[in-house]
Amino acid sequence: MGVFEQFPYANFHEINIDWILKALKKYGEKLDAYDEYIKKVVAEAVNDDHLTELILTALTQYGLVINVKAPPDSLAPASGDGSTDDTSAVQACIDYATNKGYGVVFFPAGDYSISALTMSDRVALVGANRYTSKIVQRGGAIKPLIGAVSNSGIYNVTLSANSGAQTEQPHIITHCDNAEFSSLIFTDCYSPILASVEGHCQFTEIVFHNIGRTAFDITGNHVTMSGIYIDTLLDGVNLFTLFGNFN
């Protein structure tokens, strides 16, 4: 399988490979066993685009990165077309990484229609960037889009509760335990983060758009926030409802 079949995303230079490597180092192995191979392919790179392509190929070869549009071991691919139900396909990728003990589930550019996902320890979700990789909740949802995030992280995606298509008002994040959220857009949600916190949780470079009640409704300690941007907050909406120790 060629690299473009493994990572069907035309503009490799727009993928921030640092997010993938960061997540792997934090939630997976130290990558020591792969250093020599990665050094070899880096040395062969002729330009930045080629370098990113080679790194993605190497990480895919070792099963460290699981592309939802081209998953391993005959798993069904996600479509990312905004209408097909991608829940089972994406959850299968998360479960595959879970069985390995760690990994990054990668979302190329696309709109992924999802009912709800179950996260696992040491399995991170990473998009190409937060403006083109979107996880959108399907209409009629009764469960949180993501729910609990423990010993893991979510990076470089838009998370939408698709509130206009819901009869209930499900949240996006409901529990955090040693979790990191960075370069995200939370949109079209009544209250995206209604969470109890254990351990340490970090929110950086977060955009809130079209929020119906409260952006952060958090109970717990050891929460760090920086780079919080409010794009659209409806009239009468609170930005924070916080109980605990925060930085």
PDB file of C-alpha atoms in Angstrom:
ATOM      1  CA  MET A   1       0.000   0.000   0.000  1.00  0.00           C
ATOM      2  CA  GLY A   2       1.420   3.379  -1.004  1.00  0.00           C
ATOM      3  CA  VAL A   3       1.694   6.334   1.325  1.00  0.00           C
ATOM      4  CA  PHE A   4      -1.223   8.172  -0.270  1.00  0.00           C
ATOM      5  CA  GLU A   5      -3.434   5.144   0.338  1.00  0.00           C
ATOM      6  CA  GLN A   6      -2.216   5.005   3.940  1.00  0.00           C
ATOM      7  CA  PHE A   7      -2.704   8.741   4.453  1.00  0.00           C
ATOM      8  CA  PRO A   8      -5.199   9.993   1.837  1.00  0.00           C
ATOM      9  CA  TYR A   9      -4.581  13.668   2.482  1.00  0.00           C
ATOM     10  CA  ALA A  10      -3.272  15.711  -0.390  1.00  0.00           C
ATOM     11  CA  ASN A  11      -1.441  18.470   1.461  1.00  0.00           C
ATOM     12  CA  PHE A  12       1.084  16.694   3.644  1.00  0.00           C
ATOM     13  CA  HIS A  13       2.734  19.995   4.490  1.00  0.00           C
ATOM     14  CA  GLU A  14      -0.449  21.060   6.303  1.00  0.00           C
ATOM     15  CA  ILE A  15      -0.246  18.133   8.716  1.00  0.00           C
ATOM     16  CA  ASN A  16       1.522  19.182  11.900  1.00  0.00           C
ATOM     17  CA  ILE A  17       3.578  16.049  12.509  1.00  0.00           C
ATOM     18  CA  ASP A  18       4.675  17.473  15.874  1.00  0.00           C
ATOM     19  CA  TRP A  19       1.232  16.744  17.332  1.00  0.00           C
ATOM     20  CA  ILE A  20       1.438  13.098  16.300  1.00  0.00           C
ATOM     21  CA  LEU A  21       4.955  12.652  17.648  1.00  0.00           C
ATOM     22  CA  LYS A  22       4.070  14.478  20.869  1.00  0.00           C
ATOM     23  CA  ALA A  23       1.103  12.221  21.509  1.00  0.00           C
ATOM     24  CA  LEU A  24       3.107   9.094  20.742  1.00  0.00           C
ATOM     25  CA  LYS A  25       5.870  10.088  23.122  1.00  0.00           C
ATOM     26  CA  LYS A  26       3.435  10.985  25.882  1.00  0.00           C
ATOM     27  CA  TYR A  27       1.011   8.086  25.654  1.00  0.00           C
ATOM     28  CA  GLY A  28       3.046   5.386  23.923  1.00  0.00           C
ATOM     29  CA  GLU A  29       6.585   4.095  23.906  1.00  0.00           C
ATOM     30  CA  LYS A  30       9.665   6.269  24.040  1.00  0.00           C
ATOM     31  CA  LEU A  31      10.260   5.308  20.399  1.00  0.00           C
ATOM     32  CA  ASP A  32      13.840   4.337  21.232  1.00  0.00           C
ATOM     33  CA  ALA A  33      13.558   1.142  19.207  1.00  0.00           C
ATOM     34  CA  TYR A  34      12.630   3.123  16.118  1.00  0.00           C
ATOM     35  CA  ASP A  35      15.127   5.971  16.361  1.00  0.00           C
ATOM     36  CA  GLU A  36      17.624   4.530  13.890  1.00  0.00           C
ATOM     37  CA  TYR A  37      14.993   3.799  11.268  1.00  0.00           C
ATOM     38  CA  ILE A  38      13.453   7.245  11.632  1.00  0.00           C
ATOM     39  CA  LYS A  39      16.906   8.859  11.412  1.00  0.00           C
ATOM     40  CA  LYS A  40      17.518   6.891   8.229  1.00  0.00           C
ATOM     41  CA  VAL A  41      14.334   8.008   6.504  1.00  0.00           C
ATOM     42  CA  VAL A  42      14.812  11.593   7.696  1.00  0.00           C
ATOM     43  CA  ALA A  43      18.299  11.595   6.187  1.00  0.00           C
ATOM     44  CA  GLU A  44      16.789  10.512   2.872  1.00  0.00           C
ATOM     45  CA  ALA A  45      14.186  13.273   2.847  1.00  0.00           C
ATOM     46  CA  VAL A  46      14.655  15.836   0.084  1.00  0.00           C
ATOM     47  CA  ASN A  47      12.183  18.485   1.298  1.00  0.00           C
ATOM     48  CA  ASP A  48       9.712  19.178   4.097  1.00  0.00           C
ATOM     49  CA  ASP A  49       6.776  17.548   2.289  1.00  0.00           C
ATOM     50  CA  HIS A  50       8.787  14.414   1.642  1.00  0.00           C
ATOM     51  CA  LEU A  51      10.017  14.398   5.237  1.00  0.00           C
ATOM     52  CA  THR A  52       6.478  14.405   6.635  1.00  0.00           C
ATOM     53  CA  GLU A  53       5.450  11.695   4.200  1.00  0.00           C
ATOM     54  CA  LEU A  54       8.343   9.488   5.239  1.00  0.00           C
ATOM     55  CA  ILE A  55       7.710   9.952   8.955  1.00  0.00           C
ATOM     56  CA  LEU A  56       4.035   9.105   8.546  1.00  0.00           C
ATOM     57  CA  THR A  57       4.981   6.026   6.535  1.00  0.00           C
ATOM     58  CA  ALA A  58       7.414   4.909   9.230  1.00  0.00           C
ATOM     59  CA  LEU A  59       4.953   5.440  12.057  1.00  0.00           C
ATOM     60  CA  THR A  60       2.227   3.614  10.143  1.00  0.00           C
ATOM     61  CA  GLN A  61       4.552   0.732   9.376  1.00  0.00           C
ATOM     62  CA  TYR A  62       5.181   0.239  13.084  1.00  0.00           C
ATOM     63  CA  GLY A  63       1.465   0.452  13.874  1.00  0.00           C
ATOM     64  CA  LEU A  64       1.990   3.534  16.034  1.00  0.00           C
ATOM     65  CA  VAL A  65      -0.410   5.671  13.999  1.00  0.00           C
ATOM     66  CA  ILE A  66      -3.792   4.358  12.893  1.00  0.00           C
ATOM     67  CA  ASN A  67      -5.380   6.290  10.052  1.00  0.00           C
ATOM     68  CA  VAL A  68      -9.159   6.093  10.302  1.00  0.00           C
ATOM     69  CA  LYS A  69      -9.481   6.337   6.504  1.00  0.00           C
ATOM     70  CA  ALA A  70      -6.991   3.530   5.881  1.00  0.00           C
ATOM     71  CA  PRO A  71      -6.875   1.369   9.010  1.00  0.00           C
ATOM     72  CA  PRO A  72      -4.795  -1.809   9.369  1.00  0.00           C
ATOM     73  CA  ASP A  73      -5.777  -5.468   9.411  1.00  0.00           C
ATOM     74  CA  SER A  74      -8.802  -5.146   7.130  1.00  0.00           C
ATOM     75  CA  LEU A  75     -10.675  -2.851   9.517  1.00  0.00           C
ATOM     76  CA  ALA A  76     -13.442  -0.931   7.787  1.00  0.00           C
ATOM     77  CA  PRO A  77     -12.347   2.629   6.882  1.00  0.00           C
ATOM     78  CA  ALA A  78     -14.158   5.770   7.947  1.00  0.00           C
ATOM     79  CA  SER A  79     -15.469   7.908   5.122  1.00  0.00           C
ATOM     80  CA  GLY A  80     -15.250  11.406   6.593  1.00  0.00           C
ATOM     81  CA  ASP A  81     -17.914  12.580   4.143  1.00  0.00           C
ATOM     82  CA  GLY A  82     -20.163  14.152   6.779  1.00  0.00           C
ATOM     83  CA  SER A  83     -23.139  11.842   6.225  1.00  0.00           C
ATOM     84  CA  THR A  84     -21.963   8.217   6.534  1.00  0.00           C
ATOM     85  CA  ASP A  85     -22.096   6.884  10.086  1.00  0.00           C
ATOM     86  CA  ASP A  86     -18.382   6.541  10.949  1.00  0.00           C
ATOM     87  CA  THR A  87     -18.934   5.535  14.583  1.00  0.00           C
ATOM     88  CA  SER A  88     -18.083   1.839  14.229  1.00  0.00           C
ATOM     89  CA  ALA A  89     -15.086   2.472  11.976  1.00  0.00           C
ATOM     90  CA  VAL A  90     -13.501   5.044  14.280  1.00  0.00           C
ATOM     91  CA  GLN A  91     -14.264   3.067  17.440  1.00  0.00           C
ATOM     92  CA  ALA A  92     -12.614   0.010  15.853  1.00  0.00           C
ATOM     93  CA  CYS A  93      -9.440   2.072  15.339  1.00  0.00           C
ATOM     94  CA  ILE A  94      -9.487   3.175  18.986  1.00  0.00           C
ATOM     95  CA  ASP A  95     -10.019  -0.424  20.104  1.00  0.00           C
ATOM     96  CA  TYR A  96      -7.174  -1.598  17.843  1.00  0.00           C
ATOM     97  CA  ALA A  97      -4.789   0.880  19.484  1.00  0.00           C
ATOM     98  CA  THR A  98      -6.135  -0.101  22.901  1.00  0.00           C
ATOM     99  CA  ASN A  99      -5.285  -3.734  22.256  1.00  0.00           C
ATOM    100  CA  LYS A 100      -1.727  -2.685  21.366  1.00  0.00           C
ATOM    101  CA  GLY A 101      -1.490  -0.796  24.642  1.00  0.00           C
ATOM    102  CA  TYR A 102      -1.035   2.689  23.128  1.00  0.00           C
ATOM    103  CA  GLY A 103      -1.230   4.618  19.879  1.00  0.00           C
ATOM    104  CA  VAL A 104      -2.471   7.609  17.939  1.00  0.00           C
ATOM    105  CA  VAL A 105      -5.727   7.512  16.001  1.00  0.00           C
ATOM    106  CA  PHE A 106      -5.262   9.958  13.128  1.00  0.00           C
ATOM    107  CA  PHE A 107      -8.076  11.862  11.395  1.00  0.00           C
ATOM    108  CA  PRO A 108      -7.190  13.181   7.943  1.00  0.00           C
ATOM    109  CA  ALA A 109      -9.191  16.170   6.733  1.00  0.00           C
ATOM    110  CA  GLY A 110     -12.894  15.350   6.689  1.00  0.00           C
ATOM    111  CA  ASP A 111     -16.191  15.523   8.557  1.00  0.00           C
ATOM    112  CA  TYR A 112     -16.647  12.380  10.647  1.00  0.00           C
ATOM    113  CA  SER A 113     -20.261  11.686  11.641  1.00  0.00           C
ATOM    114  CA  ILE A 114     -20.137   9.978  15.056  1.00  0.00           C
ATOM    115  CA  SER A 115     -22.783   8.967  17.600  1.00  0.00           C
ATOM    116  CA  ALA A 116     -20.430   8.568  20.588  1.00  0.00           C
ATOM    117  CA  LEU A 117     -16.895   7.278  21.171  1.00  0.00           C
ATOM    118  CA  THR A 118     -15.328   5.379  24.065  1.00  0.00           C
ATOM    119  CA  MET A 119     -11.769   6.525  24.731  1.00  0.00           C
ATOM    120  CA  SER A 120      -8.995   4.402  26.249  1.00  0.00           C
ATOM    121  CA  ASP A 121      -5.872   5.056  28.287  1.00  0.00           C
ATOM    122  CA  ARG A 122      -2.768   5.930  26.236  1.00  0.00           C
ATOM    123  CA  VAL A 123      -4.727   6.299  22.992  1.00  0.00           C
ATOM    124  CA  ALA A 124      -4.773   9.848  21.621  1.00  0.00           C
ATOM    125  CA  LEU A 125      -6.962  11.366  18.914  1.00  0.00           C
ATOM    126  CA  VAL A 126      -5.079  13.665  16.515  1.00  0.00           C
ATOM    127  CA  GLY A 127      -6.378  15.532  13.473  1.00  0.00           C
ATOM    128  CA  ALA A 128      -4.592  17.044  10.508  1.00  0.00           C
ATOM    129  CA  ASN A 129      -5.609  20.441  11.891  1.00  0.00           C
ATOM    130  CA  ARG A 130      -8.547  21.775  13.852  1.00  0.00           C
ATOM    131  CA  TYR A 131     -10.101  23.518  10.861  1.00  0.00           C
ATOM    132  CA  THR A 132     -10.265  20.561   8.479  1.00  0.00           C
ATOM    133  CA  SER A 133     -10.574  17.489  10.755  1.00  0.00           C
ATOM    134  CA  LYS A 134     -14.047  17.555  12.306  1.00  0.00           C
ATOM    135  CA  ILE A 135     -15.812  15.052  14.555  1.00  0.00           C
ATOM    136  CA  VAL A 136     -19.524  15.844  14.407  1.00  0.00           C
ATOM    137  CA  GLN A 137     -22.161  14.144  16.542  1.00  0.00           C
ATOM    138  CA  ARG A 138     -25.009  12.473  14.704  1.00  0.00           C
ATOM    139  CA  GLY A 139     -28.561  13.648  15.269  1.00  0.00           C
ATOM    140  CA  GLY A 140     -30.612  12.058  18.035  1.00  0.00           C
ATOM    141  CA  ALA A 141     -27.607  11.422  20.261  1.00  0.00           C
ATOM    142  CA  ILE A 142     -28.209  10.573  23.910  1.00  0.00           C
ATOM    143  CA  LYS A 143     -24.591  10.013  25.030  1.00  0.00           C
ATOM    144  CA  PRO A 144     -21.666  12.455  25.172  1.00  0.00           C
ATOM    145  CA  LEU A 145     -19.638  12.635  21.978  1.00  0.00           C
ATOM    146  CA  ILE A 146     -16.386  11.731  23.771  1.00  0.00           C
ATOM    147  CA  GLY A 147     -17.275  11.222  27.441  1.00  0.00           C
ATOM    148  CA  ALA A 148     -14.352  10.283  29.690  1.00  0.00           C
ATOM    149  CA  VAL A 149     -10.727  10.975  28.764  1.00  0.00           C
ATOM    150  CA  SER A 150      -8.105   9.350  30.995  1.00  0.00           C
ATOM    151  CA  ASN A 151      -4.304   9.270  30.573  1.00  0.00           C
ATOM    152  CA  SER A 152      -4.759  10.475  27.036  1.00  0.00           C
ATOM    153  CA  GLY A 153      -5.313  13.548  24.889  1.00  0.00           C
ATOM    154  CA  ILE A 154      -7.169  15.069  21.952  1.00  0.00           C
ATOM    155  CA  TYR A 155      -5.402  17.397  19.523  1.00  0.00           C
ATOM    156  CA  ASN A 156      -6.015  19.343  16.308  1.00  0.00           C
ATOM    157  CA  VAL A 157      -9.716  18.645  15.681  1.00  0.00           C
ATOM    158  CA  THR A 158     -13.114  20.308  15.804  1.00  0.00           C
ATOM    159  CA  LEU A 159     -15.577  18.637  18.191  1.00  0.00           C
ATOM    160  CA  SER A 160     -19.205  19.462  17.425  1.00  0.00           C
ATOM    161  CA  ALA A 161     -22.269  18.298  19.370  1.00  0.00           C
ATOM    162  CA  ASN A 162     -24.393  19.342  16.372  1.00  0.00           C
ATOM    163  CA  SER A 163     -26.959  20.835  18.757  1.00  0.00           C
ATOM    164  CA  GLY A 164     -29.441  21.746  16.047  1.00  0.00           C
ATOM    165  CA  ALA A 165     -29.935  18.058  15.236  1.00  0.00           C
ATOM    166  CA  GLN A 166     -30.421  16.901  18.836  1.00  0.00           C
ATOM    167  CA  THR A 167     -33.528  16.431  20.953  1.00  0.00           C
ATOM    168  CA  GLU A 168     -31.392  16.002  24.068  1.00  0.00           C
ATOM    169  CA  GLN A 169     -28.391  18.240  24.788  1.00  0.00           C
ATOM    170  CA  PRO A 170     -25.457  15.852  25.238  1.00  0.00           C
ATOM    171  CA  HIS A 171     -22.116  17.200  26.363  1.00  0.00           C
ATOM    172  CA  ILE A 172     -18.787  16.474  24.682  1.00  0.00           C
ATOM    173  CA  ILE A 173     -16.412  15.842  27.621  1.00  0.00           C
ATOM    174  CA  THR A 174     -17.770  14.513  30.941  1.00  0.00           C
ATOM    175  CA  HIS A 175     -14.709  13.289  32.862  1.00  0.00           C
ATOM    176  CA  CYS A 176     -10.974  14.060  32.779  1.00  0.00           C
ATOM    177  CA  ASP A 177      -8.143  12.220  34.489  1.00  0.00           C
ATOM    178  CA  ASN A 178      -4.581  13.186  33.530  1.00  0.00           C
ATOM    179  CA  ALA A 179      -5.766  14.418  30.159  1.00  0.00           C
ATOM    180  CA  GLU A 180      -4.588  17.023  27.678  1.00  0.00           C
ATOM    181  CA  PHE A 181      -6.708  18.958  25.184  1.00  0.00           C
ATOM    182  CA  SER A 182      -4.931  21.213  22.725  1.00  0.00           C
ATOM    183  CA  SER A 183      -5.636  23.091  19.494  1.00  0.00           C
ATOM    184  CA  LEU A 184      -9.348  22.249  19.531  1.00  0.00           C
ATOM    185  CA  ILE A 185     -12.600  23.886  18.485  1.00  0.00           C
ATOM    186  CA  PHE A 186     -15.702  23.087  20.551  1.00  0.00           C
ATOM    187  CA  THR A 187     -18.814  24.109  18.659  1.00  0.00           C
ATOM    188  CA  ASP A 188     -22.614  23.826  18.473  1.00  0.00           C
ATOM    189  CA  CYS A 189     -23.053  22.528  22.001  1.00  0.00           C
ATOM    190  CA  TYR A 190     -25.172  23.436  25.020  1.00  0.00           C
ATOM    191  CA  SER A 191     -22.324  22.858  27.471  1.00  0.00           C
ATOM    192  CA  PRO A 192     -19.348  21.122  25.838  1.00  0.00           C
ATOM    193  CA  ILE A 193     -17.230  20.456  28.938  1.00  0.00           C
ATOM    194  CA  LEU A 194     -19.343  19.350  31.902  1.00  0.00           C
ATOM    195  CA  ALA A 195     -16.681  17.349  33.665  1.00  0.00           C
ATOM    196  CA  SER A 196     -15.405  16.048  36.944  1.00  0.00           C
ATOM    197  CA  VAL A 197     -11.623  16.141  37.086  1.00  0.00           C
ATOM    198  CA  GLU A 198      -9.156  13.752  38.675  1.00  0.00           C
ATOM    199  CA  GLY A 199      -5.407  14.045  38.361  1.00  0.00           C
ATOM    200  CA  HIS A 200      -4.191  16.900  36.153  1.00  0.00           C
ATOM    201  CA  CYS A 201      -5.983  18.226  33.086  1.00  0.00           C
ATOM    202  CA  GLN A 202      -4.669  20.822  30.665  1.00  0.00           C
ATOM    203  CA  PHE A 203      -6.583  22.909  28.120  1.00  0.00           C
ATOM    204  CA  THR A 204      -4.528  24.981  25.680  1.00  0.00           C
ATOM    205  CA  GLU A 205      -5.418  26.859  22.493  1.00  0.00           C
ATOM    206  CA  ILE A 206      -9.147  26.143  22.728  1.00  0.00           C
ATOM    207  CA  VAL A 207     -11.811  27.914  20.649  1.00  0.00           C
ATOM    208  CA  PHE A 208     -15.464  27.933  21.737  1.00  0.00           C
ATOM    209  CA  HIS A 209     -18.066  28.646  19.058  1.00  0.00           C
ATOM    210  CA  ASN A 210     -21.857  28.773  19.342  1.00  0.00           C
ATOM    211  CA  ILE A 211     -22.091  27.607  22.972  1.00  0.00           C
ATOM    212  CA  GLY A 212     -25.561  27.457  24.513  1.00  0.00           C
ATOM    213  CA  ARG A 213     -24.922  27.571  28.267  1.00  0.00           C
ATOM    214  CA  THR A 214     -21.446  27.179  29.803  1.00  0.00           C
ATOM    215  CA  ALA A 215     -18.154  26.554  28.024  1.00  0.00           C
ATOM    216  CA  PHE A 216     -16.362  25.066  31.063  1.00  0.00           C
ATOM    217  CA  ASP A 217     -18.427  23.482  33.829  1.00  0.00           C
ATOM    218  CA  ILE A 218     -15.720  21.710  35.815  1.00  0.00           C
ATOM    219  CA  THR A 219     -15.451  20.271  39.298  1.00  0.00           C
ATOM    220  CA  GLY A 220     -12.016  19.182  40.522  1.00  0.00           C
ATOM    221  CA  ASN A 221      -8.423  20.220  41.112  1.00  0.00           C
ATOM    222  CA  HIS A 222      -5.235  20.683  39.095  1.00  0.00           C
ATOM    223  CA  VAL A 223      -6.717  22.159  35.942  1.00  0.00           C
ATOM    224  CA  THR A 224      -4.546  24.381  33.740  1.00  0.00           C
ATOM    225  CA  MET A 225      -5.951  26.644  31.026  1.00  0.00           C
ATOM    226  CA  SER A 226      -4.284  28.935  28.502  1.00  0.00           C
ATOM    227  CA  GLY A 227      -5.090  30.366  25.113  1.00  0.00           C
ATOM    228  CA  ILE A 228      -8.886  30.200  25.531  1.00  0.00           C
ATOM    229  CA  TYR A 229     -10.730  32.029  22.742  1.00  0.00           C
ATOM    230  CA  ILE A 230     -14.462  32.720  22.562  1.00  0.00           C
ATOM    231  CA  ASP A 231     -15.726  33.035  19.003  1.00  0.00           C
ATOM    232  CA  THR A 232     -19.489  32.941  19.597  1.00  0.00           C
ATOM    233  CA  LEU A 233     -21.078  32.771  23.044  1.00  0.00           C
ATOM    234  CA  LEU A 234     -24.858  33.196  23.033  1.00  0.00           C
ATOM    235  CA  ASP A 235     -26.589  35.840  25.179  1.00  0.00           C
ATOM    236  CA  GLY A 236     -26.811  34.910  28.848  1.00  0.00           C
ATOM    237  CA  VAL A 237     -24.151  32.210  28.580  1.00  0.00           C
ATOM    238  CA  ASN A 238     -21.426  31.709  31.212  1.00  0.00           C
ATOM    239  CA  LEU A 239     -17.871  31.054  30.138  1.00  0.00           C
ATOM    240  CA  PHE A 240     -16.822  29.269  33.354  1.00  0.00           C
ATOM    241  CA  THR A 241     -18.482  27.420  36.212  1.00  0.00           C
ATOM    242  CA  LEU A 242     -15.528  26.118  38.211  1.00  0.00           C
ATOM    243  CA  PHE A 243     -15.197  24.340  41.539  1.00  0.00           C
ATOM    244  CA  GLY A 244     -11.649  23.478  42.659  1.00  0.00           C
ATOM    245  CA  ASN A 245      -8.076  24.670  42.089  1.00  0.00           C
ATOM    246  CA  PHE A 246      -7.248  26.141  38.686  1.00  0.00           C
ATOM    247  CA  ASN A 247      -4.320  27.839  36.982  1.00  0.00           C
TER     248      ASN A 247
END
